[in-house]
mmCIF file of C-alpha atoms in Angstrom:
data_model
loop_
_atom_site.group_PDB
_atom_site.id
_atom_site.type_symbol
_atom_site.label_atom_id
_atom_site.label_comp_id
_atom_site.label_asym_id
_atom_site.label_seq_id
_atom_site.Cartn_x
_atom_site.Cartn_y
_atom_site.Cartn_z
ATOM 1 C CA GLY A 1 -0.086 -0.055 -0.229
ATOM 2 C CA ASN A 2 0.891 3.688 0.026
ATOM 3 C CA SER A 3 2.571 5.473 2.843
ATOM 4 C CA VAL A 4 4.333 8.888 3.385
ATOM 5 C CA THR A 5 7.032 9.341 5.734
ATOM 6 C CA GLN A 6 8.362 12.453 7.012
ATOM 7 C CA MET A 7 10.654 13.705 9.800
ATOM 8 C CA GLU A 8 9.510 13.973 13.381
ATOM 9 C CA GLY A 9 9.352 17.225 15.031
ATOM 10 C CA PRO A 10 9.362 19.728 16.322
ATOM 11 C CA VAL A 11 11.500 21.757 14.392
ATOM 12 C CA THR A 12 12.773 24.929 15.697
ATOM 13 C CA LEU A 13 14.366 27.823 13.994
ATOM 14 C CA SER A 14 15.100 31.228 14.268
ATOM 15 C CA GLU A 15 13.477 34.060 12.222
ATOM 16 C CA GLU A 16 14.989 34.147 8.764
ATOM 17 C CA ALA A 17 16.774 30.710 9.036
ATOM 18 C CA PHE A 18 16.549 28.235 6.197
ATOM 19 C CA LEU A 19 13.865 25.077 6.663
ATOM 20 C CA THR A 20 14.171 21.931 5.221
ATOM 21 C CA ILE A 21 11.268 19.428 6.045
ATOM 22 C CA ASN A 22 12.031 15.964 4.753
ATOM 23 C CA CYS A 23 9.340 13.967 3.147
ATOM 24 C CA THR A 24 9.423 10.484 1.302
ATOM 25 C CA TYR A 25 6.877 8.021 0.035
ATOM 26 C CA THR A 26 6.284 4.640 -1.335
ATOM 27 C CA ALA A 27 3.188 4.098 -3.629
ATOM 28 C CA THR A 28 2.564 1.462 -6.414
ATOM 29 C CA GLY A 29 1.770 4.250 -9.260
ATOM 30 C CA TYR A 30 1.932 7.567 -9.973
ATOM 31 C CA PRO A 31 0.926 9.723 -7.303
ATOM 32 C CA SER A 32 0.206 13.540 -6.791
ATOM 33 C CA LEU A 33 2.222 14.703 -3.858
ATOM 34 C CA PHE A 34 1.091 17.855 -1.557
ATOM 35 C CA TRP A 35 2.004 19.705 1.381
ATOM 36 C CA TYR A 36 -0.800 20.868 4.018
ATOM 37 C CA VAL A 37 -0.356 23.142 6.674
ATOM 38 C CA GLN A 38 -2.577 23.488 9.863
ATOM 39 C CA TYR A 39 -1.991 26.726 11.856
ATOM 40 C CA PRO A 40 -2.837 26.283 15.633
ATOM 41 C CA GLY A 41 -6.773 25.888 16.248
ATOM 42 C CA GLU A 42 -7.602 25.561 12.274
ATOM 43 C CA GLY A 43 -8.154 23.053 9.783
ATOM 44 C CA LEU A 44 -5.790 21.956 7.032
ATOM 45 C CA GLN A 45 -4.623 24.291 4.141
ATOM 46 C CA LEU A 46 -3.183 23.067 0.782
ATOM 47 C CA LEU A 47 0.273 24.646 0.907
ATOM 48 C CA LEU A 48 1.553 23.536 -2.425
ATOM 49 C CA LYS A 49 1.287 20.385 -4.647
ATOM 50 C CA ALA A 50 3.325 18.648 -7.576
ATOM 51 C CA THR A 51 1.414 15.995 -9.921
ATOM 52 C CA LYS A 52 4.514 14.450 -11.992
ATOM 53 C CA ALA A 53 7.975 13.697 -11.952
ATOM 54 C CA ASP A 54 10.363 16.895 -11.810
ATOM 55 C CA ASP A 55 7.656 19.121 -11.130
ATOM 56 C CA LYS A 56 7.837 21.984 -8.742
ATOM 57 C CA GLY A 57 5.131 23.429 -6.123
ATOM 58 C CA SER A 58 5.673 26.697 -4.768
ATOM 59 C CA ASN A 59 3.642 29.116 -2.856
ATOM 60 C CA LYS A 60 4.456 31.707 -0.177
ATOM 61 C CA GLY A 61 7.957 31.221 -0.631
ATOM 62 C CA PHE A 62 7.718 27.316 0.174
ATOM 63 C CA GLU A 63 8.791 25.434 -2.501
ATOM 64 C CA ALA A 64 9.201 21.478 -2.882
ATOM 65 C CA THR A 65 10.204 19.351 -6.133
ATOM 66 C CA TYR A 66 8.751 15.871 -7.280
ATOM 67 C CA ARG A 67 11.656 13.520 -7.005
ATOM 68 C CA LYS A 68 10.765 10.195 -8.336
ATOM 69 C CA GLU A 69 14.243 8.875 -8.342
ATOM 70 C CA THR A 70 14.394 9.297 -4.668
ATOM 71 C CA THR A 71 10.901 9.030 -3.679
ATOM 72 C CA SER A 72 10.918 12.445 -1.988
ATOM 73 C CA PHE A 73 9.108 15.927 -1.917
ATOM 74 C CA HIS A 74 11.241 17.765 0.926
ATOM 75 C CA LEU A 75 9.595 21.253 1.601
ATOM 76 C CA GLU A 76 11.881 24.265 1.957
ATOM 77 C CA LYS A 77 11.800 27.549 2.601
ATOM 78 C CA GLY A 78 14.629 30.316 2.437
ATOM 79 C CA SER A 79 13.722 32.452 5.073
ATOM 80 C CA VAL A 80 11.068 31.462 7.750
ATOM 81 C CA GLN A 81 8.848 33.936 9.878
ATOM 82 C CA VAL A 82 7.286 33.476 13.278
ATOM 83 C CA SER A 83 4.002 33.387 11.246
ATOM 84 C CA ASP A 84 4.970 29.816 9.577
ATOM 85 C CA SER A 85 4.855 28.239 12.947
ATOM 86 C CA ALA A 86 2.257 25.476 12.311
ATOM 87 C CA VAL A 87 2.121 21.630 11.651
ATOM 88 C CA TYR A 88 2.957 20.825 8.190
ATOM 89 C CA PHE A 89 1.846 17.267 6.498
ATOM 90 C CA CYS A 90 3.313 15.726 3.530
ATOM 91 C CA ALA A 91 0.754 13.863 1.551
ATOM 92 C CA LEU A 92 0.040 11.672 -1.523
ATOM 93 C CA SER A 93 -2.633 10.846 -3.680
ATOM 94 C CA GLU A 94 -3.858 8.233 -6.026
ATOM 95 C CA ALA A 95 -6.640 6.979 -7.751
ATOM 96 C CA GLY A 96 -10.211 8.178 -5.972
ATOM 97 C CA ASN A 97 -8.915 11.257 -4.630
ATOM 98 C CA MET A 98 -7.855 9.837 -1.471
ATOM 99 C CA LEU A 99 -5.274 11.262 0.464
ATOM 100 C CA THR A 100 -2.448 9.344 2.666
ATOM 101 C CA PHE A 101 -0.943 11.918 5.164
ATOM 102 C CA GLY A 102 2.627 11.511 6.645
ATOM 103 C CA GLY A 103 3.015 11.935 10.525
ATOM 104 C CA GLY A 104 3.087 15.713 10.413
ATOM 105 C CA THR A 105 6.217 18.104 11.361
ATOM 106 C CA ARG A 106 5.708 20.653 13.697
ATOM 107 C CA LEU A 107 7.807 23.988 13.140
ATOM 108 C CA MET A 108 8.376 26.305 15.603
ATOM 109 C CA VAL A 109 10.027 29.552 14.571
ATOM 110 C CA LYS A 110 11.490 31.920 17.455
ATOM 111 C CA PRO A 111 11.792 35.996 16.881
ATOM 112 C CA ASP B 1 -16.450 31.434 -1.774
ATOM 113 C CA THR B 2 -13.917 28.626 -1.367
ATOM 114 C CA GLU B 3 -15.041 28.141 2.562
ATOM 115 C CA VAL B 4 -16.184 24.968 4.536
ATOM 116 C CA THR B 5 -17.768 26.088 7.653
ATOM 117 C CA GLN B 6 -18.074 23.550 10.522
ATOM 118 C CA THR B 7 -20.698 24.061 13.890
ATOM 119 C CA PRO B 8 -20.059 23.902 16.684
ATOM 120 C CA LYS B 9 -16.538 24.704 17.244
ATOM 121 C CA HIS B 10 -16.191 22.917 20.729
ATOM 122 C CA LEU B 11 -18.610 19.895 21.990
ATOM 123 C CA VAL B 12 -18.545 18.622 25.283
ATOM 124 C CA MET B 13 -20.652 15.539 25.657
ATOM 125 C CA GLY B 14 -21.329 12.775 28.133
ATOM 126 C CA MET B 15 -21.330 8.840 26.905
ATOM 127 C CA THR B 16 -24.980 8.860 26.903
ATOM 128 C CA ASN B 17 -25.752 11.962 24.974
ATOM 129 C CA LYS B 18 -26.856 12.228 21.204
ATOM 130 C CA LYS B 19 -25.493 15.119 19.453
ATOM 131 C CA SER B 20 -24.900 16.237 15.795
ATOM 132 C CA LEU B 21 -21.702 17.598 13.729
ATOM 133 C CA LYS B 22 -22.764 20.084 11.205
ATOM 134 C CA CYS B 23 -20.485 20.806 7.898
ATOM 135 C CA GLU B 24 -21.761 23.094 4.878
ATOM 136 C CA GLN B 25 -20.020 24.177 1.652
ATOM 137 C CA HIS B 26 -21.364 26.270 -1.411
ATOM 138 C CA MET B 27 -18.544 25.735 -3.934
ATOM 139 C CA GLY B 28 -20.626 23.354 -5.770
ATOM 140 C CA HIS B 29 -18.519 20.576 -4.676
ATOM 141 C CA ARG B 30 -20.129 17.263 -4.865
ATOM 142 C CA ALA B 31 -17.768 15.166 -2.846
ATOM 143 C CA MET B 32 -17.831 15.773 1.327
ATOM 144 C CA TYR B 33 -15.442 14.116 3.727
ATOM 145 C CA TRP B 34 -15.298 13.132 7.627
ATOM 146 C CA TYR B 35 -11.920 13.053 9.274
ATOM 147 C CA LYS B 36 -10.931 12.347 12.727
ATOM 148 C CA GLN B 37 -7.747 13.744 14.035
ATOM 149 C CA LYS B 38 -6.207 12.842 17.729
ATOM 150 C CA ALA B 39 -3.571 15.253 18.770
ATOM 151 C CA LYS B 40 -0.435 15.298 17.185
ATOM 152 C CA LYS B 41 -1.574 12.971 14.945
ATOM 153 C CA PRO B 42 -2.610 13.529 10.931
ATOM 154 C CA PRO B 43 -6.083 13.053 9.967
ATOM 155 C CA GLU B 44 -7.534 9.440 9.540
ATOM 156 C CA LEU B 45 -10.582 9.256 7.191
ATOM 157 C CA MET B 46 -13.891 7.960 8.379
ATOM 158 C CA PHE B 47 -16.259 8.609 5.658
ATOM 159 C CA VAL B 48 -16.607 9.869 2.128
ATOM 160 C CA TYR B 49 -19.884 11.252 0.276
ATOM 161 C CA SER B 50 -19.915 11.287 -3.383
ATOM 162 C CA TYR B 51 -23.248 13.017 -4.985
ATOM 163 C CA GLU B 52 -24.740 12.682 -1.630
ATOM 164 C CA LYS B 53 -24.321 8.826 -1.625
ATOM 165 C CA LEU B 54 -22.107 7.211 0.982
ATOM 166 C CA SER B 55 -19.067 5.891 -1.014
ATOM 167 C CA ILE B 56 -16.663 5.028 1.468
ATOM 168 C CA ASN B 57 -16.933 4.152 5.358
ATOM 169 C CA GLU B 58 -13.707 3.053 6.892
ATOM 170 C CA SER B 59 -14.783 0.685 9.212
ATOM 171 C CA VAL B 60 -16.291 3.127 11.834
ATOM 172 C CA PRO B 61 -18.231 2.341 14.894
ATOM 173 C CA SER B 62 -21.653 2.495 14.240
ATOM 174 C CA ARG B 63 -22.029 5.508 16.960
ATOM 175 C CA PHE B 64 -20.970 7.584 14.438
ATOM 176 C CA SER B 65 -23.590 8.136 11.626
ATOM 177 C CA PRO B 66 -22.877 10.363 8.644
ATOM 178 C CA GLU B 67 -25.751 11.969 6.745
ATOM 179 C CA CYS B 68 -25.430 14.004 3.494
ATOM 180 C CA PRO B 69 -29.120 15.805 3.252
ATOM 181 C CA ASN B 70 -28.007 17.860 0.296
ATOM 182 C CA SER B 71 -25.207 18.460 -1.891
ATOM 183 C CA SER B 72 -23.984 21.515 0.552
ATOM 184 C CA LEU B 73 -24.684 19.773 3.791
ATOM 185 C CA LEU B 74 -23.130 17.224 5.736
ATOM 186 C CA ASN B 75 -24.042 16.053 9.318
ATOM 187 C CA LEU B 76 -21.966 13.714 11.664
ATOM 188 C CA HIS B 77 -24.538 12.073 14.295
ATOM 189 C CA LEU B 78 -22.832 11.222 17.443
ATOM 190 C CA HIS B 79 -24.595 8.516 19.839
ATOM 191 C CA ALA B 80 -23.148 6.551 22.970
ATOM 192 C CA LEU B 81 -19.665 7.677 22.351
ATOM 193 C CA GLN B 82 -16.387 6.802 24.411
ATOM 194 C CA PRO B 83 -13.974 8.801 26.042
ATOM 195 C CA GLU B 84 -11.255 7.516 23.344
ATOM 196 C CA ASP B 85 -13.608 9.070 20.782
ATOM 197 C CA SER B 86 -12.495 12.746 21.733
ATOM 198 C CA ALA B 87 -10.489 14.283 18.712
ATOM 199 C CA LEU B 88 -10.980 17.300 16.358
ATOM 200 C CA TYR B 89 -13.762 16.244 13.465
ATOM 201 C CA LEU B 90 -12.490 17.684 10.044
ATOM 202 C CA CYS B 91 -14.955 18.050 7.318
ATOM 203 C CA ALA B 92 -13.472 18.515 3.964
ATOM 204 C CA SER B 93 -15.047 18.788 0.418
ATOM 205 C CA SER B 94 -14.067 18.625 -3.107
ATOM 206 C CA ARG B 95 -15.090 19.081 -6.741
ATOM 207 C CA GLU B 96 -15.789 14.987 -7.007
ATOM 208 C CA THR B 97 -13.599 12.024 -5.984
ATOM 209 C CA SER B 98 -13.142 10.653 -9.743
ATOM 210 C CA GLY B 99 -11.442 11.934 -12.364
ATOM 211 C CA TYR B 100 -7.994 11.950 -13.970
ATOM 212 C CA SER B 101 -6.191 14.588 -11.780
ATOM 213 C CA TYR B 102 -6.812 15.174 -8.333
ATOM 214 C CA ASN B 103 -9.441 17.383 -7.021
ATOM 215 C CA GLU B 104 -8.276 19.503 -4.116
ATOM 216 C CA GLN B 105 -9.971 18.733 -0.704
ATOM 217 C CA PHE B 106 -10.867 22.146 1.246
ATOM 218 C CA PHE B 107 -10.966 21.742 4.902
ATOM 219 C CA GLY B 108 -13.031 23.371 7.640
ATOM 220 C CA PRO B 109 -11.775 24.317 10.960
ATOM 221 C CA GLY B 110 -13.097 21.446 12.532
ATOM 222 C CA THR B 111 -14.968 20.825 15.766
ATOM 223 C CA ARG B 112 -13.014 19.647 18.838
ATOM 224 C CA LEU B 113 -15.049 17.309 20.592
ATOM 225 C CA THR B 114 -14.576 15.837 24.099
ATOM 226 C CA VAL B 115 -16.239 13.235 25.753
ATOM 227 C CA LEU B 116 -16.597 12.966 29.415
#
């Protein structure tokens, strides 16, 4: 079956630091890949997505590249802000629109 | 309008109570989902409705009873819950569940349920 593995948190960074959250996946076919963000007390929001190999998803300064050879979709941001503090979920979807989530990584950014 | 609304925001209930969670969207989406999220865990899919018909039930106990009265509304009826059912219950919707490409799921803010 499908699975998503992401680095355990929390990840604690100072403001303006570089962020990487690792995500690797196992899938039987050719999934679409996503990063969702969950701010405290809120539901999930789609942050970015990539639907095929070598696609780069980007939004709000965050980027992730679909790497089929390493089955990875690592999230990066060049300069984090306090407002980026949240839980980040890597996810994949194959047929039927169902999402398989990773365990989530909590990011804490200190001023 | 890209919003999914959920009521109530918080709910505390006893094990013998009957309560309902409500979810509403006005995006014209024909697929709606219920998820359960425990603290520090990812959401777990419970039910999927497609064109107002239940299409997926992920072996959820019968004390949870979903209902889709129309294409904009989704309810989750709760009865005889256990303390371990305390969690954040998230609703989501998407254009549909089938098709060649992924249809983005839009999530509501959730209902935080506490069972005493």
